[in-house]
Coordinates of C-alpha atoms and ligand atoms in Angstrom, one line a residue:
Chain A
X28 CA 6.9 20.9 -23.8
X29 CA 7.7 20.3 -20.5
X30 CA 9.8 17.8 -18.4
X31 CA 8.8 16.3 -14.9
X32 CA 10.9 13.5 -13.1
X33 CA 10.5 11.4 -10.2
X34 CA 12.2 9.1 -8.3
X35 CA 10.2 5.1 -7.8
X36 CA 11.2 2.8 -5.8
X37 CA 13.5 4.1 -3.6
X38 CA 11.6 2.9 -0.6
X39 CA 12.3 -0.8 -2.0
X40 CA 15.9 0.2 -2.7
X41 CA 16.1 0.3 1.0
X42 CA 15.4 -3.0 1.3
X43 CA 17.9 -4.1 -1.2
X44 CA 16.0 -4.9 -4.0
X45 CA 17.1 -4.5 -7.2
X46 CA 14.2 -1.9 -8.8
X47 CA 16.2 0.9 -10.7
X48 CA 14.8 4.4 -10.8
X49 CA 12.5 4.9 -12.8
X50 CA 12.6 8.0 -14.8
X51 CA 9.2 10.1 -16.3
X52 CA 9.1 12.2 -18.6
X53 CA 6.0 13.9 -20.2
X54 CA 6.7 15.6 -23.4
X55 CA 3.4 15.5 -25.0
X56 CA 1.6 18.0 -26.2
X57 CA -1.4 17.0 -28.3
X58 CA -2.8 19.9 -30.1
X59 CA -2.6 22.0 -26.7
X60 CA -3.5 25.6 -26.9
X61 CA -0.9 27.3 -24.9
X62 CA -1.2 27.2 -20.9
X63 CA -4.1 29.5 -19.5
X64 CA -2.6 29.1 -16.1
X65 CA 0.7 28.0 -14.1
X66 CA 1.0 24.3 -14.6
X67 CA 1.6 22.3 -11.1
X68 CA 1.7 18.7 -9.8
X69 CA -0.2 17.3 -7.1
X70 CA 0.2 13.9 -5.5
X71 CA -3.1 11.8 -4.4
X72 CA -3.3 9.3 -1.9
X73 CA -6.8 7.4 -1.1
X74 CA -8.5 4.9 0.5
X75 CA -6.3 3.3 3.1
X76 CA -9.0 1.6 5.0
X77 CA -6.6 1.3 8.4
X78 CA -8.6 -1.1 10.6
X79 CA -8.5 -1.1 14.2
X80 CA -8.1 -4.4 16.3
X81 CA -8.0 -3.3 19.8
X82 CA -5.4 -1.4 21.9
X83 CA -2.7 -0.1 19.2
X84 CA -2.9 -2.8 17.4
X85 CA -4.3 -2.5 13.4
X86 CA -4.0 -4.5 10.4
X87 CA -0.6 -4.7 9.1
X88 CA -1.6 -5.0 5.4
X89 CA -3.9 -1.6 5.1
X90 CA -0.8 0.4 7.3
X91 CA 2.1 -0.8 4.8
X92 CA 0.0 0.9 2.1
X93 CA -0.4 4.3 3.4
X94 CA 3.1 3.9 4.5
X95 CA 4.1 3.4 1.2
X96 CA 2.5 6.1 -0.4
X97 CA 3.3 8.4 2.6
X98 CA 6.8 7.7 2.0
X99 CA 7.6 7.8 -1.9
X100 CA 5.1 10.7 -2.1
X101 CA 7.8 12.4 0.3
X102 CA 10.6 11.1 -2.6
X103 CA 9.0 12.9 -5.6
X104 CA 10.6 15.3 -7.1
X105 CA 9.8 18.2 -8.2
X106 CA 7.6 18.1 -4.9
X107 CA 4.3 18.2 -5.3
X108 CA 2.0 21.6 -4.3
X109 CA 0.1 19.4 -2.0
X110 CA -1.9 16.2 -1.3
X111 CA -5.5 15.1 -1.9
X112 CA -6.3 12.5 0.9
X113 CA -9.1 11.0 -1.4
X114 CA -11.5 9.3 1.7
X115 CA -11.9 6.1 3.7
X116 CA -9.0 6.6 5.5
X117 CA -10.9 4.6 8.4
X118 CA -12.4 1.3 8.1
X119 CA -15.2 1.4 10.3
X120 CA -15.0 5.4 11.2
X121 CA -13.5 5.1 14.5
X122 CA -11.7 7.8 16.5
X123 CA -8.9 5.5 16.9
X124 CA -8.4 4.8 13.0
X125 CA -8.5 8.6 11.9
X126 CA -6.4 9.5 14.8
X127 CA -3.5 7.3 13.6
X128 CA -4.2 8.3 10.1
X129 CA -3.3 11.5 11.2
X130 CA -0.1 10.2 12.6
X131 CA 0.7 8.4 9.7
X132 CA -0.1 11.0 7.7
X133 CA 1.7 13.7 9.2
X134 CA 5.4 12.3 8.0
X135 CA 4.1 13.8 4.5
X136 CA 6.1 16.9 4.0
X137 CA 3.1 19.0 1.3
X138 CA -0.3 20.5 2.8
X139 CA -2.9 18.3 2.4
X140 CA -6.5 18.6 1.2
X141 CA -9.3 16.4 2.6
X142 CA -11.9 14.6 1.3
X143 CA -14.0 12.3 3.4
X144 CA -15.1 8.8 2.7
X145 CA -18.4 7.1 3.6
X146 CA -16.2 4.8 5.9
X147 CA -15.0 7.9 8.0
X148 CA -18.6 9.2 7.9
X149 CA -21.4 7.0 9.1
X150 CA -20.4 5.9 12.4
X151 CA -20.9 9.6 13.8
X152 CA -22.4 11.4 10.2
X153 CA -19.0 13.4 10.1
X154 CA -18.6 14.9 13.1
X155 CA -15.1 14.2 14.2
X156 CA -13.4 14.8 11.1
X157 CA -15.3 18.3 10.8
X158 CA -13.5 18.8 14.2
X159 CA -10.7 17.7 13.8
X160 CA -9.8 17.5 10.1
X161 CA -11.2 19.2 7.7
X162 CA -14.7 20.9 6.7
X163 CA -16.6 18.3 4.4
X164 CA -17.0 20.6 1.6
X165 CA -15.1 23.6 0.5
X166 CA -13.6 25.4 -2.5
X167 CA -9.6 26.8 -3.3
X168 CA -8.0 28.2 -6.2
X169 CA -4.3 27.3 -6.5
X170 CA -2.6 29.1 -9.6
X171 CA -5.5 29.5 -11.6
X172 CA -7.3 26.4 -11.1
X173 CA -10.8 26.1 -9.4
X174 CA -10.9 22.9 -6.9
X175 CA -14.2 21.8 -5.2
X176 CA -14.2 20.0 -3.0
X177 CA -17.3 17.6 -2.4
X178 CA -19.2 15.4 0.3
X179 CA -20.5 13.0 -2.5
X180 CA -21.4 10.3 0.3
X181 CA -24.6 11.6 1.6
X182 CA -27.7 9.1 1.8
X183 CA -31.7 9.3 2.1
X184 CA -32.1 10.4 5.4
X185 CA -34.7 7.2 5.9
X186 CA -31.7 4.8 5.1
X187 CA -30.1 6.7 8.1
X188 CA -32.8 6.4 10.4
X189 CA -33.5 3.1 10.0
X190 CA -30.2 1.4 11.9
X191 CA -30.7 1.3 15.6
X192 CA -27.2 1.7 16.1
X193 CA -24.5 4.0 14.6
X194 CA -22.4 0.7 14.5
X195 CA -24.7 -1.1 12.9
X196 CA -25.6 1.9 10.6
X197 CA -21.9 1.8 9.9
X198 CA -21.3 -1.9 9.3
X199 CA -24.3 -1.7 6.9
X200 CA -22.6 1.1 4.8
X201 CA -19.1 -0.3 4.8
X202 CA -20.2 -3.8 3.2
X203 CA -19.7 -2.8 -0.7
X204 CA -22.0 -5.9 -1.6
X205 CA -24.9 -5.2 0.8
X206 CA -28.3 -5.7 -0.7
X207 CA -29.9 -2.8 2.2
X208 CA -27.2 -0.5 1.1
X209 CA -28.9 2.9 -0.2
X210 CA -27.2 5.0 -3.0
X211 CA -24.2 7.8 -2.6
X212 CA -25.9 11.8 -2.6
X213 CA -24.1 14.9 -2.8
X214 CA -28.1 16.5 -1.6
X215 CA -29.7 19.6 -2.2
X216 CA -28.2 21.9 0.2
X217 CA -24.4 20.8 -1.3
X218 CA -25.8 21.4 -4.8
X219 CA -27.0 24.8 -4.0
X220 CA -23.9 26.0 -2.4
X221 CA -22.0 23.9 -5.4
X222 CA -23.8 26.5 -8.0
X223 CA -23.1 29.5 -5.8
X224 CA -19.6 28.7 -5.5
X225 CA -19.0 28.2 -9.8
X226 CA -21.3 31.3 -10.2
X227 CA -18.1 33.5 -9.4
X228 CA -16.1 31.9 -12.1
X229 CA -15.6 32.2 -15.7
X230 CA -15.9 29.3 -18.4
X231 CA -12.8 29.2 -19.4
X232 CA -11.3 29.2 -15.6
X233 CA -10.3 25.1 -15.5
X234 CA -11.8 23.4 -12.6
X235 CA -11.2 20.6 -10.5
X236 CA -13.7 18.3 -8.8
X237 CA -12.3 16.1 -5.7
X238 CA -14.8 13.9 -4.6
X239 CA -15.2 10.5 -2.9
X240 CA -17.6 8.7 -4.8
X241 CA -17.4 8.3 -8.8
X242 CA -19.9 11.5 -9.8
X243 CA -22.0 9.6 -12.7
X244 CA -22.9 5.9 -12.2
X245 CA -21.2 2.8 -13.0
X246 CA -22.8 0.0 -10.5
X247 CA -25.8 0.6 -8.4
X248 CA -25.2 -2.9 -6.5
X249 CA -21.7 -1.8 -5.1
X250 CA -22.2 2.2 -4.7
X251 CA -19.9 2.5 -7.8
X252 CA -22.9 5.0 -8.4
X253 CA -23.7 8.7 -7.0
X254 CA -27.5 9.4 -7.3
X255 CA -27.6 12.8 -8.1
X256 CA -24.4 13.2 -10.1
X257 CA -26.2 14.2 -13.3
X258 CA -27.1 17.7 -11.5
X259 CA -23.9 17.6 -10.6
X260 CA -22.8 17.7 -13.9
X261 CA -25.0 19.9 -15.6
X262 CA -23.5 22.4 -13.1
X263 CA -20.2 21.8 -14.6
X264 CA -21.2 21.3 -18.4
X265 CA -20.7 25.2 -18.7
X266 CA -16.7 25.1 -18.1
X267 CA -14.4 24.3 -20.9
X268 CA -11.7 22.2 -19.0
X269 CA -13.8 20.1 -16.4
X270 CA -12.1 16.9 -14.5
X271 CA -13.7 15.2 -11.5
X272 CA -10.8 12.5 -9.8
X273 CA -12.5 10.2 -7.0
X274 CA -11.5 7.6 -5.3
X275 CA -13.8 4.5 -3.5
X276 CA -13.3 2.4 -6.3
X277 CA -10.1 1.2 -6.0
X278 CA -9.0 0.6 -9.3
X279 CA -8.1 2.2 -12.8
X280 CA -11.0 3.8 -14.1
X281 CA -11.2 7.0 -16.5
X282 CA -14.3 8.4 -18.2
X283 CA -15.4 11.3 -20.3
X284 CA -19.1 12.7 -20.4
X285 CA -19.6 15.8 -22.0
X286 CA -17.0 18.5 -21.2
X287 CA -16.4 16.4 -18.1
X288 CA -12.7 13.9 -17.5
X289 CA -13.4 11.8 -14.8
X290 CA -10.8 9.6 -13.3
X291 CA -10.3 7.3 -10.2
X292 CA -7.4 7.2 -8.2
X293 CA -5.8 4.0 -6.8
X294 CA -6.5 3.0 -3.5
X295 CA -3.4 2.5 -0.8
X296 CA -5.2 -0.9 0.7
X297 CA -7.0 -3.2 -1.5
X298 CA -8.5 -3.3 -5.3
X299 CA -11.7 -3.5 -5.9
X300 CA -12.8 -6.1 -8.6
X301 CA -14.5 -4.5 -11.8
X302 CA -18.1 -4.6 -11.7
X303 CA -17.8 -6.8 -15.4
X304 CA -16.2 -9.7 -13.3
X305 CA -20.1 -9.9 -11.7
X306 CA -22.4 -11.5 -14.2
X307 CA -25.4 -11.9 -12.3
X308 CA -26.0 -8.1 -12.5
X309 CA -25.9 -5.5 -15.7
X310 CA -23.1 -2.8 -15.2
X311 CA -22.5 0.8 -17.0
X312 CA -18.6 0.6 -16.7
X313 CA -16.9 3.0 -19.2
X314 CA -15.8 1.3 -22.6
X315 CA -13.3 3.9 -22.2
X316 CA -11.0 2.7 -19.9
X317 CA -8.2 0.0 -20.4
X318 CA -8.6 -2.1 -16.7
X319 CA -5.2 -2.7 -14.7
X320 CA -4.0 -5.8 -14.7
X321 CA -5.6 -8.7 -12.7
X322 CA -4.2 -8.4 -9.8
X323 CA -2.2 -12.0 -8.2
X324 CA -3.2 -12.1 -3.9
X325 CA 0.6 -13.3 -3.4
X326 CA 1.6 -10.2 -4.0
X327 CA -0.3 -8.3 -0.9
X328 CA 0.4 -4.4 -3.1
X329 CA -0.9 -6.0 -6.4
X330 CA -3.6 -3.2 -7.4
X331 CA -2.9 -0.7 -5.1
X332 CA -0.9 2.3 -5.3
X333 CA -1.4 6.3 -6.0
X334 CA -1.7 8.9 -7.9
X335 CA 0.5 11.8 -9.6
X336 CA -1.2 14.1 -11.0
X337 CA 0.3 16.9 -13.4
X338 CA -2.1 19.9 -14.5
X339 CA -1.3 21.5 -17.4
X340 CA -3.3 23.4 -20.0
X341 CA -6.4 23.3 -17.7
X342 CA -6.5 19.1 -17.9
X343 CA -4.6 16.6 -16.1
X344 CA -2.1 14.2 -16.8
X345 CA -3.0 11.0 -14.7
X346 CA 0.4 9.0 -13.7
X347 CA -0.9 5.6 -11.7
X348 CA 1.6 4.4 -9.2
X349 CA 1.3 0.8 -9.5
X350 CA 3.3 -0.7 -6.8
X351 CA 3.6 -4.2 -8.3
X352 CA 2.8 -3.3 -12.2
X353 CA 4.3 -1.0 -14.5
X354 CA 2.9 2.3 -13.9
X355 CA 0.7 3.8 -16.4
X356 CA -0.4 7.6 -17.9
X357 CA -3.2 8.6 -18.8
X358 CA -4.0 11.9 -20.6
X359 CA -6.4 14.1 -22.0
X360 CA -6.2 14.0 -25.7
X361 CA -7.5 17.3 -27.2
X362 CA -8.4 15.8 -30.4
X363 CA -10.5 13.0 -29.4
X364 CA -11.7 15.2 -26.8
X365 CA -11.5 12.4 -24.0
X366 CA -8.5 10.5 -21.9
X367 CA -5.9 8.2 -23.4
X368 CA -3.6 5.8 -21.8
X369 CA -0.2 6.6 -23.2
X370 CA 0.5 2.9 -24.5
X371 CA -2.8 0.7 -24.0
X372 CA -5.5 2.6 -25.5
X373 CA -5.3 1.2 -29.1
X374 CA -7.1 -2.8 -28.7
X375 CA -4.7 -4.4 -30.2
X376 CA -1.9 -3.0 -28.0
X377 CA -3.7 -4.9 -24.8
X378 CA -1.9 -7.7 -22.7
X379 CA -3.8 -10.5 -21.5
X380 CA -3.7 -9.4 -17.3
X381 CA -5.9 -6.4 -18.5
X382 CA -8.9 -8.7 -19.2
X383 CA -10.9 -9.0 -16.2
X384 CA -13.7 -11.7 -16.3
Chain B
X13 CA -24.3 -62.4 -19.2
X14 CA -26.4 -63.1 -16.3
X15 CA -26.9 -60.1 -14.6
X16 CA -28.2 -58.1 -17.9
X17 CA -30.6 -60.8 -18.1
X18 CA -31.9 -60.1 -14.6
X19 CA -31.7 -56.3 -15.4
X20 CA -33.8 -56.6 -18.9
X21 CA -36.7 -58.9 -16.7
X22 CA -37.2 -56.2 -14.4
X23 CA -37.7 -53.4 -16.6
X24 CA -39.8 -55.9 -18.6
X25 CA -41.9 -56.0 -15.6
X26 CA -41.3 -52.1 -15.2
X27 CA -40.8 -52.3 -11.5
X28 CA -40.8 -48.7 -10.6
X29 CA -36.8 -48.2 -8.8
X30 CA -37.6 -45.9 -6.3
X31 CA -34.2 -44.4 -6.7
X32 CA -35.0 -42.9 -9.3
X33 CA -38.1 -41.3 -8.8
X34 CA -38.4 -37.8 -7.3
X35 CA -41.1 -35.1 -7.2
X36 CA -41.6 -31.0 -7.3
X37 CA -41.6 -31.5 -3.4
X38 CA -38.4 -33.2 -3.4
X39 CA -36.9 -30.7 -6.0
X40 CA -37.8 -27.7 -3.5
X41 CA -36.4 -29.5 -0.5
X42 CA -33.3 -30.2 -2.0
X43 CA -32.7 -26.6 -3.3
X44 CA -33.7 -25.2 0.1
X45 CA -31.0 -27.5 2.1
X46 CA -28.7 -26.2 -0.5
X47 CA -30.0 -22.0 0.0
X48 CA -29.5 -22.7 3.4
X49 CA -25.8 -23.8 3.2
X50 CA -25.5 -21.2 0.7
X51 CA -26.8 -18.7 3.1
X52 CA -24.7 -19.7 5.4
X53 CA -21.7 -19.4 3.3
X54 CA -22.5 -15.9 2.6
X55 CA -22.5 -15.0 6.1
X56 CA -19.0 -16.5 6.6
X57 CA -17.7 -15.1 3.6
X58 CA -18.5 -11.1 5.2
X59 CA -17.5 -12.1 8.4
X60 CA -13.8 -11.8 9.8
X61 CA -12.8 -15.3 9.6
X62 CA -9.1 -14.5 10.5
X63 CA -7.1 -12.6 13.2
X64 CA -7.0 -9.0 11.6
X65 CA -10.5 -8.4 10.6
X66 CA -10.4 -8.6 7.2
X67 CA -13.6 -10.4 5.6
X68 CA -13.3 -12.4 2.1
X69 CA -15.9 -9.7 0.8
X70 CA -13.4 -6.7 1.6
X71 CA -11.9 -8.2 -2.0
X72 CA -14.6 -10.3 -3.5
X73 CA -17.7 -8.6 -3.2
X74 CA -20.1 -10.9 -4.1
X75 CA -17.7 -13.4 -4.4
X76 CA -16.3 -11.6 -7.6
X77 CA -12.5 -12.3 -9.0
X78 CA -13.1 -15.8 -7.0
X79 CA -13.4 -17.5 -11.0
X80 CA -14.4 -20.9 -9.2
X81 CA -15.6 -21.9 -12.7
X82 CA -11.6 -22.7 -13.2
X83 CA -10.7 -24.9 -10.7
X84 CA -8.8 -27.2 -10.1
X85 CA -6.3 -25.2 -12.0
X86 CA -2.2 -24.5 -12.1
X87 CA -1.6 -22.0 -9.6
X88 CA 2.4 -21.0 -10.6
X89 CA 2.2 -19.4 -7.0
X90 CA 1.9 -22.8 -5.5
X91 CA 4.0 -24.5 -8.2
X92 CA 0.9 -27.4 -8.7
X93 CA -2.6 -27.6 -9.6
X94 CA -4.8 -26.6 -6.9
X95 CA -8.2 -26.7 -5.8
X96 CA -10.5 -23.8 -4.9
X97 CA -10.8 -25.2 -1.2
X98 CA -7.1 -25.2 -0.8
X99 CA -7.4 -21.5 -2.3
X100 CA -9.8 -20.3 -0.3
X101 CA -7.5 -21.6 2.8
X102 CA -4.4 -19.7 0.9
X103 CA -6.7 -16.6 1.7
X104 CA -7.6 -17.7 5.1
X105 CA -4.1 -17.5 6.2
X106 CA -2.4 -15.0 4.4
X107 CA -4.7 -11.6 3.7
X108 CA -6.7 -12.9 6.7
X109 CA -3.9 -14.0 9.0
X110 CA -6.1 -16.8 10.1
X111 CA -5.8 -20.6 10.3
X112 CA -6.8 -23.1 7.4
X113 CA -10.5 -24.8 7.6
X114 CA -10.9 -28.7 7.6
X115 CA -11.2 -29.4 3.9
X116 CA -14.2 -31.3 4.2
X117 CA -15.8 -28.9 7.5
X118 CA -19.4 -27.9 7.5
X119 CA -18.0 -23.9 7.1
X120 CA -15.2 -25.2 4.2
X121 CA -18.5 -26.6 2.4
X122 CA -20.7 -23.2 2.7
X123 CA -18.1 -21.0 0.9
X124 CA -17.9 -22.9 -1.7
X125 CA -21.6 -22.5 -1.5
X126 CA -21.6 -19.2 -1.7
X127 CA -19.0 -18.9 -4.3
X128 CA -20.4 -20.5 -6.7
X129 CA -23.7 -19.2 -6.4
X130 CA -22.6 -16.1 -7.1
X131 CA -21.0 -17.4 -10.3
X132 CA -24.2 -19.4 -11.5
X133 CA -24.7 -19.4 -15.4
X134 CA -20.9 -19.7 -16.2
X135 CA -19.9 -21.8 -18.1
X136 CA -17.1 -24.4 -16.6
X137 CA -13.6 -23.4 -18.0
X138 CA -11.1 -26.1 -15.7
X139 CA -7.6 -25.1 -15.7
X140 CA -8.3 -21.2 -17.0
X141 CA -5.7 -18.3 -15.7
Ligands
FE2_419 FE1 -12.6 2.6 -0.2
FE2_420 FE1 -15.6 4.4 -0.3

């Protein structure tokens, strides 16, 4: 049994709204064997998509999200260890948008670890944020846990080749819907080092996957969808306590295949719709998950938000942020072998805003 | 009474109407003016249409959570039953930071286009939430 707390809302109370503190608590323990390392929390912010419209100037909307976050993430207490930045922290890649990501992002008080998005990537394949941010793909161990730390959007190098322009080449991978897109790969070389790196570590050591794109596949026509993932996977079938979180989807999403928890953190700017609401185009999205609420455009956070994230007996607790819903948990459940939301998972407990047409 | 009468002799005479003839050609036509509107719409609909960049597809890829199968409809935001037009102008002006289209402009015409291609096959369900 444990007991975590954190403060919501008190950005709003600032402004003099009326949103009490919101207490959690986790005191669940599901058949758990005892911990086989320190538990920890860990806060994840993604997908901020901070436009640039000329001079300083860039769209209010995307910056009030990662302001958000930025600033309640600061509020949480206990603090978390650190930070995943989950990717597309740029819309179009521009020096100008990761540079004042970086400012925004520097008011967060914990380390942070990056991942990159395929909006930070394609205008120059990576290179600045190699400089000046972070390597693209890496591996830590913090108190006992194994985090890797993927580049899952890599494409077919004829896809990359074929834009004559990097802004074009860009523009073409930004647009979710586009009919020349070309499929997410983590690549060979990535895989290699990705089997060197697990080599070193023992089954029963948990490990955590941080990656951009979803790794399995949910929805070729809008990337949901990493091309190679299944040798991703089989590299991580061996390990007992296996969860992948990812962001680019913008919305609640949680899967289990095999030995493997996958779950999608919220994005800061906008949701995505669920691939089910498109019915001209078949769709593998995972029966598993109970969808957030449909999200209402007056309210400009509606569907955005981020993630808390508390590790415990090698699997995570998964606490959405929800800036204009009630937040909700979702956990492993070590009986069913696969992730539960705390109060939604049964059908029948459902409300109508969860169903997405 | 007199007008049926003149109605009955001319399809006694079977007069072809020409109104109401049409062929394969005509069938193609008509559905190409229509893909080209339609295609038009989808360009509009990925292009920055306001003042801050944002594109209609940066929400909606292709044209999703749109549901124009259920207007017009009650819109408690708006406190009345709206049309998709005057929704798509909502969006124009607020996530886009734009100004509203012409109800009945050329551009107005080819999102709706769009939007409900995307959404062929479904069946019409007014007033939905
Ligand atoms: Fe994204
Ligand atoms: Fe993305």
């Amino acid at each position: 049994m444990k007991r975590r707390q954190f403060l919501k809302g008190m950005g709003l109370a600032g402004l003099g709204a009326t949103l009490p503190f919101s207490l959690v608590e986790i005191s669940f323990a599901m058949g758990t064997k005892p911990a086989e390392h320190e538990s920890f929390t860990f806060a994840y912010i993604s997908d901020s998509h901070l436009t640039h419209l000329g001079g300083t100037r860039f769209t209010r909307n995307f910056d009030q999200g990662l302001r958000k976050a930025v600033m309640e993430v600061n509020l949480m207490d206990p603090k978390p260890d650190f930070v995943v930045y989950g990717g597309d922290l740029a819309q179009l890649g521009k020096r100008e948008e990761l540079d004042h990501g970086l400012e925004l992002l520097s008011a967060l008080r914990p380390p942070i670890k990056w991942v990159i998005g395929e909006h930070d990537f394609y205008l120059d394949m990576g290179r600045y944020w190699e400089d000046k941010i972070s390597p693209l793909h890496y591996s830590f161990d913090h108190k006992g846990v194994h985090f890797v730390v993927l580049n899952s959007i890599l494409t077919y190098e004829d896809w990359i080749a074929r834009w004559p322009t990097a802004e074009e080449r860009m523009a073409n991978m930004a647009r979710l819907d586009n009919p020349h897109g070309s499929p997410f790969l983590v690549g060979e070389a990535q895989l290699r080092w990705l089997a060197e790196d697990l080599a070193k570590y023992d089954a029963n050591v948990p490990v955590v996957v941080l990656s951009h794109s979803p790794l399995y596949k949910i929805f070729k026509p809008w990337n949901f969808w990493t091309d190679d993932a299944e040798q991703v996977q089989k590299l991580l079938q061996r390990f007992h306590r296996v969860t992948v979180l990812h962001g680019h989807v913008h919305q609640v999403l949680y899967n289990q295949i095999g030995n493997i928890t996958f779950y999608a953190m919220m994005a800061t700017a906008w949701p995505w719709p669920y691939p089910v609401s498109y019915v001209q185009k078949p769709n593998q999205v995972p029966k598993l998950t109970v969808f957030m609420n449909r999200a209402d455009p007056f309210h400009e956070r509606d569907g955005t938000g981020w993630d808390i994230l508390d590790l415990d007996s090698g699997t995570i607790t998964n606490h959405y942020q929800l800036w204009m819903n009630e937040n909700r948990t979702v956990a492993f459940d070590f009986k069913l072998k696969h992730p539960v939301d705390l109060k939604y998972q049964d059908p029948d407990k459902r409300i109508p805003p969860q169903f997405h047409y | 009474m007199k007008r049926i009468s003149v109605w009955l002799l001319l399809a006694a005479l079977a007069v072809p109407a020409p109104g109401d003839e049409f062929t394969e050609e005509d069938l193609k036509r008509w559905k190409a003016e229509y893909m080209k509107v339609m295609e038009r719409g989808e360009k509009l609909f990925h292009s920055p249409l306001g003042s801050n960049n944002v594109s209609c597809d940066q929400c909606h890829p292709n044209g999703a959570n749109t549901h124009p199968e259920t207007y017009p409809k009650f819109q408690k935001q708006l406190g009345k039953v709206a049309t998709l037009r005057e929704m798509i102008n909502w969006c124009l002006q607020n996530p886009l930071e734009g100004k509203p289209l012409a109800l009945d402009s050329d551009e107005m015409i080819a999102l709706e286009a769009y939007i409900h291609w995307e959404r062929r096959g479904v069946p019409l369900a007014p007033g939905k939430h």
